[in-house]
Short mmCIF file of C-alpha atoms and ligand atoms in Angstrom, two decimals:
data_model
loop_
_atom_site.label_atom_id
_atom_site.label_comp_id
_atom_site.label_asym_id
_atom_site.label_seq_id
_atom_site.Cartn_x
_atom_site.Cartn_y
_atom_site.Cartn_z
CA UNK Y 1 91.30 127.78 83.40
CA UNK Y 2 89.55 128.06 86.73
CA UNK Y 3 90.30 124.72 88.32
CA UNK Y 4 88.57 125.64 91.52
CA UNK Y 5 85.31 126.26 89.70
CA UNK Y 6 85.18 122.55 88.80
CA UNK Y 7 85.92 121.49 92.37
CA UNK Y 8 83.31 123.94 93.58
CA UNK Y 9 80.79 122.12 91.41
CA UNK Y 10 81.65 118.92 93.31
CA UNK Y 11 81.15 120.70 96.64
CA UNK Y 12 84.78 121.33 97.56
CA UNK Y 13 85.40 124.84 98.90
CA UNK Y 14 88.24 127.07 97.82
CA UNK Y 15 89.85 126.84 101.26
CA UNK Y 16 89.95 123.04 101.11
CA UNK Y 17 91.21 123.03 97.54
CA UNK Y 18 93.97 125.48 98.34
CA UNK Y 19 94.97 123.60 101.46
CA UNK Y 20 95.40 120.54 99.27
CA UNK Y 21 97.53 122.48 96.76
CA UNK Y 22 99.82 123.70 99.54
CA UNK Y 23 100.37 120.14 100.74
CA UNK Y 24 100.93 118.89 97.19
CA UNK Y 25 103.71 121.37 96.51
CA UNK Y 26 105.99 119.45 98.86
CA UNK Y 27 105.21 116.04 97.37
CA UNK Y 28 106.74 116.46 93.90
CA UNK Y 29 109.83 114.36 94.56
CA UNK Y 30 107.92 111.54 96.19
CA UNK Y 31 105.47 111.41 93.31
CA UNK Y 32 108.38 111.26 90.88
CA UNK Y 33 109.80 108.27 92.74
CA UNK Y 34 106.41 106.54 92.54
CA UNK Y 35 106.27 107.20 88.82
CA UNK Y 36 109.70 105.60 88.44
CA UNK Y 37 108.49 102.40 90.11
CA UNK Y 38 105.37 102.42 87.93
CA UNK Y 39 107.49 102.88 84.80
CA UNK Y 40 109.66 99.93 85.78
CA UNK Y 41 106.67 97.72 86.51
CA UNK Y 42 104.87 98.82 83.36
CA UNK Y 43 107.86 97.63 81.32
CA UNK Y 44 107.91 94.38 83.28
CA UNK Y 45 104.25 93.67 82.51
CA UNK Y 46 104.62 94.75 78.89
CA UNK Y 47 107.63 92.49 78.37
CA UNK Y 48 105.72 89.53 79.82
CA UNK Y 49 102.82 90.17 77.46
CA UNK Y 50 105.11 90.52 74.45
CA UNK Y 51 107.23 87.45 75.13
CA UNK Y 52 104.07 85.39 75.51
CA UNK Y 53 102.77 86.76 72.20
CA UNK Y 54 99.43 87.96 73.58
CA UNK Y 55 96.99 88.33 70.67
CA UNK Y 56 93.26 88.63 70.03
CA UNK Y 57 92.64 84.87 70.20
CA UNK Y 58 93.54 85.05 73.90
CA UNK Y 59 90.51 87.24 74.55
CA UNK Y 60 87.99 84.66 73.33
CA UNK Y 61 85.40 83.38 75.79
CA UNK Y 62 85.26 79.72 76.71
CA UNK Y 63 82.47 77.89 78.50
CA UNK Y 64 81.83 74.45 79.94
CA UNK Y 65 84.94 72.53 80.97
CA UNK Y 66 87.26 75.04 79.38
CA UNK Y 67 89.65 72.46 77.94
CA UNK Y 68 92.42 73.95 75.80
CA UNK Y 69 91.62 77.47 76.93
CA UNK Y 70 94.57 79.31 75.34
CA UNK Y 71 93.64 82.71 76.74
CA UNK Y 72 93.54 81.41 80.30
CA UNK Y 73 96.71 79.34 79.94
CA UNK Y 74 98.59 82.24 78.38
CA UNK Y 75 97.45 84.67 81.08
CA UNK Y 76 98.93 82.27 83.60
CA UNK Y 77 102.24 82.29 81.71
CA UNK Y 78 102.15 86.10 81.71
CA UNK Y 79 101.59 86.19 85.47
CA UNK Y 80 104.37 83.64 86.00
CA UNK Y 81 106.74 85.85 83.99
CA UNK Y 82 105.74 89.03 85.82
CA UNK Y 83 106.31 87.39 89.20
CA UNK Y 84 109.36 85.44 87.96
CA UNK Y 85 107.91 82.09 88.99
CA UNK Y 86 107.77 78.68 87.33
CA UNK Y 87 103.99 78.54 87.35
CA UNK Y 88 100.82 80.49 88.07
CA UNK Y 89 97.16 79.80 88.70
CA UNK Y 90 95.01 82.84 87.78
CA UNK Y 91 91.32 82.14 87.71
CA UNK Y 92 87.90 83.74 87.95
CA UNK Y 93 86.96 80.55 89.84
CA UNK Y 94 89.13 81.83 92.70
CA UNK Y 95 86.44 84.01 94.24
CA UNK Y 96 88.53 86.37 96.40
CA UNK Y 97 91.81 86.79 98.22
CA UNK Y 98 90.77 84.64 101.16
CA UNK Y 99 89.83 81.85 98.75
CA UNK Y 100 93.19 82.04 96.98
CA UNK Y 101 95.00 81.87 100.33
CA UNK Y 102 92.79 78.99 101.53
CA UNK Y 103 93.54 77.05 98.33
CA UNK Y 104 97.29 77.66 98.66
CA UNK Y 105 97.31 76.59 102.31
CA UNK Y 106 95.05 73.56 102.09
CA UNK Y 107 96.79 72.29 98.94
CA UNK Y 108 100.21 72.37 100.54
CA UNK Y 109 99.48 71.20 104.08
CA UNK Y 110 98.57 67.60 104.96
CA UNK Y 111 97.25 66.13 108.22
CA UNK Y 112 100.00 66.24 110.84
CA UNK Y 113 101.73 69.23 109.24
CA UNK Y 114 102.13 72.56 110.98
CA UNK Y 115 101.64 76.05 109.53
CA UNK Y 116 103.70 78.83 111.09
CA UNK Y 117 103.34 82.61 110.96
CA UNK Y 118 106.53 84.50 111.92
CA UNK Y 119 104.77 87.88 111.71
CA UNK Y 120 102.07 87.58 114.35
CA UNK Y 121 98.37 87.06 113.76
CA UNK Y 122 97.18 86.70 110.17
CA UNK Y 123 94.44 88.69 108.42
CA UNK Y 124 91.00 88.34 110.06
CA UNK Y 125 89.44 86.05 107.49
CA UNK Y 126 92.36 83.63 107.71
CA UNK Y 127 91.57 82.93 111.35
CA UNK Y 128 88.69 80.76 110.23
CA UNK Y 129 90.65 79.21 107.37
CA UNK Y 130 93.35 78.15 109.82
CA UNK Y 131 90.98 77.33 112.66
CA UNK Y 132 92.21 79.95 115.14
CA UNK Y 133 88.50 80.76 115.25
CA UNK Y 134 86.40 77.61 114.93
CA UNK Y 135 84.98 77.03 111.48
CA UNK Y 136 83.75 74.11 109.43
CA UNK Y 137 86.42 72.79 107.07
CA UNK Y 138 89.24 74.74 108.73
CA UNK Y 139 92.80 73.43 108.44
CA UNK Y 140 92.52 72.53 112.11
CA UNK Y 141 89.60 70.20 111.38
CA UNK Y 142 91.83 68.41 108.89
CA UNK Y 143 94.57 67.91 111.47
CA UNK Y 144 96.85 70.78 110.48
CA UNK Y 145 98.16 72.68 113.50
CA UNK Y 146 99.21 76.32 113.67
CA UNK Y 147 102.03 78.14 115.44
CA UNK Y 148 102.85 81.81 115.55
CA UNK Y 149 105.79 84.01 116.52
CA UNK Y 150 104.72 87.52 117.36
CA UNK Y 151 106.58 90.58 116.21
CA UNK Y 152 108.65 92.49 118.74
CA UNK Y 153 107.12 95.60 120.28
CA UNK Y 154 108.86 97.79 117.68
CA UNK Y 155 107.36 95.76 114.81
CA UNK Y 156 110.57 93.90 113.94
CA UNK Y 157 110.97 90.13 113.54
CA UNK Y 158 111.63 88.14 116.72
CA UNK Y 159 114.21 85.75 115.33
CA UNK Y 160 114.62 83.80 118.58
CA UNK Y 161 110.89 83.20 118.82
CA UNK Y 162 110.77 82.23 115.13
CA UNK Y 163 113.58 79.71 115.53
CA UNK Y 164 111.81 78.26 118.56
CA UNK Y 165 108.50 77.99 116.70
CA UNK Y 166 109.93 76.00 113.78
CA UNK Y 167 109.90 72.26 114.42
CA UNK Y 168 110.01 68.96 112.54
CA UNK Y 169 106.32 69.29 111.62
CA UNK Y 170 106.62 72.84 110.26
CA UNK Y 171 105.76 72.45 106.59
CA UNK Y 172 104.68 75.88 105.45
CA UNK Y 173 105.44 79.40 106.64
CA UNK Y 174 102.95 82.18 105.92
CA UNK Y 175 104.05 85.80 105.75
CA UNK Y 176 101.59 88.66 105.34
CA UNK Y 177 103.17 91.57 103.48
CA UNK Y 178 100.55 94.22 104.25
CA UNK Y 179 99.54 95.20 107.75
CA UNK Y 180 95.90 94.67 106.80
CA UNK Y 181 93.79 96.10 109.62
CA UNK Y 182 96.55 95.92 112.21
CA UNK Y 183 98.75 98.77 113.38
CA UNK Y 184 102.04 97.02 112.74
CA UNK Y 185 104.15 98.26 109.81
CA UNK Y 186 103.85 96.61 106.41
CA UNK Y 187 107.02 94.84 105.35
CA UNK Y 188 109.24 95.73 102.45
CA UNK Y 189 110.07 92.96 100.01
CA UNK Y 190 113.69 93.16 101.15
CA UNK Y 191 112.62 92.58 104.77
CA UNK Y 192 110.49 89.64 103.64
CA UNK Y 193 113.51 88.25 101.80
CA UNK Y 194 115.59 88.42 104.96
CA UNK Y 195 112.87 86.66 106.91
CA UNK Y 196 112.54 83.92 104.29
CA UNK Y 197 116.31 83.40 104.26
CA UNK Y 198 116.32 83.07 108.03
CA UNK Y 199 113.43 80.56 108.07
CA UNK Y 200 115.10 78.47 105.36
CA UNK Y 201 118.41 78.55 107.23
CA UNK Y 202 116.63 77.04 110.23
CA UNK Y 203 114.77 74.51 108.08
CA UNK Y 204 115.96 74.28 104.45
CA UNK Y 205 112.99 72.30 103.09
CA UNK Y 206 110.27 74.51 104.57
CA UNK Y 207 107.94 76.18 102.03
CA UNK Y 208 107.06 79.88 102.28
CA UNK Y 209 103.83 81.50 101.14
CA UNK Y 210 103.44 85.28 101.08
CA UNK Y 211 100.01 86.90 101.34
CA UNK Y 212 100.73 89.60 98.76
CA UNK Y 213 97.36 91.42 99.00
CA UNK Y 214 97.69 95.20 98.44
CA UNK Y 215 101.42 94.89 97.83
CA UNK Y 216 101.65 94.09 94.11
CA UNK Y 217 103.62 96.66 92.06
CA UNK Y 218 104.27 98.93 95.03
CA UNK Y 219 107.96 98.06 94.67
CA UNK Y 220 110.03 96.87 91.72
CA UNK Y 221 110.49 93.40 93.21
CA UNK Y 222 107.92 90.97 94.56
CA UNK Y 223 108.28 88.39 97.35
CA UNK Y 224 108.72 85.71 94.68
CA UNK Y 225 111.98 87.48 93.75
CA UNK Y 226 113.35 86.92 97.25
CA UNK Y 227 112.65 83.26 97.87
CA UNK Y 228 108.88 82.87 98.41
CA UNK Y 229 107.58 79.54 97.07
CA UNK Y 230 104.12 81.06 96.53
CA UNK Y 231 102.75 84.61 96.32
CA UNK Y 232 99.00 84.93 96.60
CA UNK Y 233 96.50 87.73 96.07
CA UNK Y 234 93.15 89.03 94.87
CA UNK Y 235 92.30 90.41 91.42
CA UNK Y 236 89.89 92.96 92.85
CA UNK Y 237 92.87 94.55 94.50
CA UNK Y 238 96.12 95.69 92.83
CA UNK Y 239 96.81 93.24 89.97
CA UNK Y 240 93.29 93.40 88.53
CA UNK Y 241 93.90 97.08 87.81
CA UNK Y 242 90.27 97.88 88.65
CA UNK Y 243 89.03 96.04 85.56
CA UNK Y 244 89.00 92.42 86.73
CA UNK Y 245 85.47 91.76 88.04
CA UNK Y 246 86.53 88.71 90.10
CA UNK Y 247 89.47 86.40 90.60
CA UNK Y 248 92.59 85.50 92.49
CA UNK Y 249 96.12 84.39 91.68
CA UNK Y 250 98.76 82.05 93.06
CA UNK Y 251 102.23 82.31 91.50
CA UNK Y 252 105.04 80.04 92.59
CA UNK Y 253 107.02 76.89 92.09
CA UNK Y 254 105.52 74.27 89.80
CA UNK Y 255 105.39 71.85 92.70
CA UNK Y 256 103.29 74.20 94.87
CA UNK Y 257 101.08 75.61 92.10
CA UNK Y 258 100.26 72.14 90.72
CA UNK Y 259 98.93 71.15 94.11
CA UNK Y 260 96.87 74.37 94.25
CA UNK Y 261 95.31 73.56 90.88
CA UNK Y 262 94.34 70.06 92.03
CA UNK Y 263 92.84 71.50 95.20
CA UNK Y 264 90.94 74.23 93.32
CA UNK Y 265 89.36 71.87 90.78
CA UNK Y 266 89.85 68.19 91.54
CA UNK Y 267 92.66 65.66 91.83
CA UNK Y 268 93.45 64.55 88.29
CA UNK Y 269 91.92 67.62 86.67
CA UNK Y 270 94.09 70.43 87.99
CA UNK Y 271 94.74 73.33 85.66
CA UNK Y 272 93.12 71.66 82.62
CA UNK Y 273 89.57 72.72 83.53
CA UNK Y 274 88.03 76.10 84.33
CA UNK Y 275 86.32 78.09 81.56
CA UNK Y 276 87.23 81.77 81.35
CA UNK Y 277 83.60 82.91 80.84
CA UNK Y 278 84.63 85.84 78.67
CA UNK Y 279 86.67 87.57 81.36
CA UNK Y 280 90.04 87.44 79.61
CA UNK Y 281 89.98 90.99 78.17
CA UNK Y 282 89.40 92.43 81.64
CA UNK Y 283 92.04 90.24 83.28
CA UNK Y 284 94.73 90.99 80.68
CA UNK Y 285 93.91 94.68 80.42
CA UNK Y 286 93.60 95.05 84.18
CA UNK Y 287 97.07 93.58 84.68
CA UNK Y 288 98.37 95.91 81.98
CA UNK Y 289 96.94 98.97 83.78
CA UNK Y 290 97.82 97.78 87.27
CA UNK Y 291 101.24 99.44 87.69
CA UNK Y 292 99.71 102.83 86.84
CA UNK Y 293 96.61 102.28 88.95
CA UNK Y 294 98.75 101.25 91.92
CA UNK Y 295 100.89 104.38 91.49
CA UNK Y 296 97.75 106.54 91.65
CA UNK Y 297 96.57 104.77 94.79
CA UNK Y 298 99.99 105.31 96.38
CA UNK Y 299 99.94 109.01 95.58
CA UNK Y 300 96.50 109.22 97.16
CA UNK Y 301 97.72 107.47 100.30
CA UNK Y 302 100.70 109.81 100.61
CA UNK Y 303 98.55 112.87 99.96
CA UNK Y 304 96.10 111.75 102.68
CA UNK Y 305 98.91 111.13 105.19
CA UNK Y 306 100.39 114.56 104.53
CA UNK Y 307 97.06 116.36 104.80
CA UNK Y 308 95.89 114.66 107.95
CA UNK Y 309 99.23 114.59 109.73
CA UNK Y 310 99.51 118.35 109.21
CA UNK Y 311 96.12 118.67 110.89
CA UNK Y 312 97.35 116.71 113.90
CA UNK Y 313 96.03 113.22 113.20
CA UNK Y 314 98.36 110.23 113.55
CA UNK Y 315 98.90 108.37 110.28
CA UNK Y 316 100.30 104.87 109.60
CA UNK Y 317 102.44 104.97 107.54
CA UNK Y 318 103.33 108.55 108.48
CA UNK Y 319 103.70 111.40 106.00
CA UNK Y 320 107.33 110.69 105.12
CA UNK Y 321 107.78 106.91 105.49
CA UNK Y 322 108.43 104.63 102.53
CA UNK Y 323 105.46 102.60 101.29
CA UNK Y 324 105.10 98.84 101.03
CA UNK Y 325 101.36 98.61 100.32
CA UNK Y 326 98.53 100.95 99.31
CA UNK Y 327 96.77 101.14 102.70
CA UNK Y 328 96.70 104.37 104.68
CA UNK Y 329 95.46 104.37 108.27
CA UNK Y 330 94.40 107.72 109.73
CA UNK Y 331 93.60 107.87 113.43
CA UNK Y 332 90.72 110.31 113.61
CA UNK Y 333 90.01 109.96 117.33
CA UNK Y 334 86.22 110.09 117.29
CA UNK Y 335 83.15 108.48 115.85
CA UNK Y 336 82.03 111.80 114.34
CA UNK Y 337 85.30 112.26 112.50
CA UNK Y 338 85.18 108.71 111.10
CA UNK Y 339 81.67 109.31 109.84
CA UNK Y 340 82.58 112.66 108.27
CA UNK Y 341 85.67 111.22 106.59
CA UNK Y 342 83.77 108.28 105.12
CA UNK Y 343 80.93 110.54 103.97
CA UNK Y 344 83.48 112.52 101.99
CA UNK Y 345 84.96 109.44 100.31
CA UNK Y 346 81.46 108.25 99.43
CA UNK Y 347 80.36 111.65 98.13
CA UNK Y 348 83.36 111.74 95.81
CA UNK Y 349 82.60 108.36 94.21
CA UNK Y 350 81.55 107.90 90.58
CA UNK Y 351 78.98 105.29 91.68
CA UNK Y 352 76.55 105.60 94.62
CA UNK Y 353 77.79 109.11 95.42
CA UNK Y 354 74.35 110.07 96.72
CA UNK Y 355 74.19 107.47 99.52
CA UNK Y 356 75.32 108.26 103.05
CA UNK Y 357 77.46 105.68 104.82
CA UNK Y 358 76.31 104.88 108.37
CA UNK Y 359 77.98 102.78 111.07
CA UNK Y 360 76.37 99.34 111.35
CA UNK Y 361 76.79 96.14 113.32
CA UNK Y 362 78.42 93.99 110.66
CA UNK Y 363 78.33 90.24 111.34
CA UNK Y 364 81.65 88.90 112.59
CA UNK Y 365 82.84 92.18 114.10
CA UNK Y 366 82.68 93.04 117.79
CA UNK Y 367 81.98 96.74 117.18
CA UNK Y 368 80.12 98.80 114.62
CA UNK Y 369 81.85 99.27 111.29
CA UNK Y 370 81.61 102.11 108.79
CA UNK Y 371 82.41 101.68 105.12
CA UNK Y 372 82.55 104.04 102.19
CA UNK Y 373 82.79 102.65 98.69
CA UNK Y 374 81.27 103.76 95.45
CA UNK Y 375 82.86 101.25 93.17
CA UNK Y 376 82.25 99.90 89.67
CA UNK Y 377 83.17 96.42 90.95
CA UNK Y 378 81.38 95.53 94.19
CA UNK Y 379 83.75 95.41 97.15
CA UNK Y 380 86.72 96.35 95.01
CA UNK Y 381 89.33 97.96 97.22
CA UNK Y 382 91.67 99.05 94.44
CA UNK Y 383 88.87 101.55 93.86
CA UNK Y 384 88.69 104.46 96.28
CA UNK Y 385 87.35 103.15 99.58
CA UNK Y 386 87.58 103.69 103.32
CA UNK Y 387 86.42 101.72 106.30
CA UNK Y 388 87.11 101.03 109.93
CA UNK Y 389 85.67 99.70 113.18
CA UNK Y 390 83.95 102.35 115.33
CA UNK Y 391 86.10 101.91 118.44
CA UNK Y 392 89.18 103.54 119.90
CA UNK Y 393 91.49 104.74 118.46
CA UNK Y 394 88.86 105.49 115.79
CA UNK Y 395 91.16 104.79 112.86
CA UNK Y 396 89.93 104.81 109.32
CA UNK Y 397 91.68 102.66 106.69
CA UNK Y 398 91.82 104.30 103.36
CA UNK Y 399 92.92 102.75 100.09
CA UNK Y 400 92.70 102.73 96.34
CA UNK Y 401 91.65 105.12 93.65
CA UNK Y 402 91.61 104.07 90.01
CA UNK Y 403 93.33 107.33 89.15
CA UNK Y 404 95.41 109.67 91.26
CA UNK Y 405 93.08 112.55 90.40
CA UNK Y 406 90.09 110.69 91.74
CA UNK Y 407 91.97 109.75 94.90
CA UNK Y 408 92.82 113.43 95.29
CA UNK Y 409 89.19 114.43 94.91
CA UNK Y 410 88.12 111.85 97.49
CA UNK Y 411 90.63 113.08 100.05
CA UNK Y 412 89.70 116.72 99.47
CA UNK Y 413 86.04 115.77 99.89
CA UNK Y 414 86.80 113.94 103.15
CA UNK Y 415 88.47 117.11 104.40
CA UNK Y 416 85.51 119.17 103.21
CA UNK Y 417 83.13 117.02 105.29
CA UNK Y 418 85.43 117.29 108.32
CA UNK Y 419 85.41 121.08 107.94
CA UNK Y 420 81.62 121.18 107.51
CA UNK Y 421 81.16 119.07 110.64
CA UNK Y 422 83.26 121.62 112.56
CA UNK Y 423 85.94 119.02 113.31
CA UNK Y 424 88.75 120.75 111.43
CA UNK Y 425 89.67 124.40 111.02
CA UNK Y 426 91.90 125.28 108.10
C1 PLP S 1 92.07 91.73 101.47
C2 PLP S 1 93.05 90.84 102.16
C3 PLP S 1 92.83 89.48 102.30
C4 PLP S 1 91.56 88.81 101.90
O1 PLP S 1 91.10 89.11 100.66
P1 PLP S 1 89.54 89.11 100.33
O2 PLP S 1 89.55 89.32 98.87
O3 PLP S 1 88.93 90.23 101.10
O4 PLP S 1 89.01 87.79 100.73
C5 PLP S 1 93.83 88.73 102.89
N1 PLP S 1 94.95 89.29 103.35
C6 PLP S 1 95.19 90.61 103.25
C7 PLP S 1 96.47 91.19 103.79
C8 PLP S 1 94.25 91.43 102.65
O5 PLP S 1 94.49 92.73 102.55
#
């Protein structure tokens, strides 16, 4: 079998292919460890589906109010079991991760309450939800204030600052697991558990929400296993397994999740309404595939870090660090390199492979942004994608891949484009 012949057909040269093989030879043990986590999480998801007796009736479509929607209600029990929580809200009516987080926050904070982040600034889109940047209907407009304790310079928790930031009005603490588009490290679930324990030792009745985006199934435990009252995320990232076409989830205590349901629909209605619109097969099957899909994305991230670090580019996380989410940042150092990298990711896509990504002035950003994504589900970032703002240090954020082999192809193609642009010599 001439493997390289197939890669050649995609436009990947022998030199690039062989460079990739050399790097891969040293990654066997790490890939085995990732497979172990996936195996554990696969069994966890399977057990939750079996104990909730998932059957064909749960895949039926409902419309209108969606009263007595067994498929939807059972999916929520499955999610609650996977995350080891009392309750879950998993809905196509939750439009994205930001929406899920906004529901969780606004449902559990009342006028006069304070929200506190012990891990520095939250994800960009939450700035408007909270009111750090002015927006209509922000928490700030409703009289909810916000406090923040920044991380120390080395990325660790500043416990003195956290203690000082917690006061009698502190009602909810928000912890973001993934670094998002920041350069700080992502936190392990164990670290998050230590942070939650500290916050609750300062104020026992405080509630903790974890923004779990990009973190699901990367480890064998989730933040809900270490004291979080709510874990929140998007179904077009990890837990949708690439099949969910829309949706978000909130898993947590019954007290918190009930409030989220009333906020999402209406007081009095809560979880009783919300038709599933025929999406149940994709949501169940996507969750079922998610541990494997996440493992492929992680292998891709590690492969990318090892390739690009060897070529002299700084990577966060670096080539050998342990992983707590599926995001890989590669500091490419120039506009040209960012463009070449993203062209490669785009050219390797199953969808829209023939389009060329260009930097553009995206609304809401203070510099040009480049994005590469050729996804079956629009904007899905569990599918192979890369993006970044065109400004120093010219870092590209790379994530996803529905299969490890596609992630591999995308990374090889990014390298191919870097070589063709004369930016890299192998
Ligand atoms: C993606 C993401 C969000 C927002 O999710 P959207 O689906 O893009 O609205 C929030 N927090 C983190 C850490 C994320 O990665």
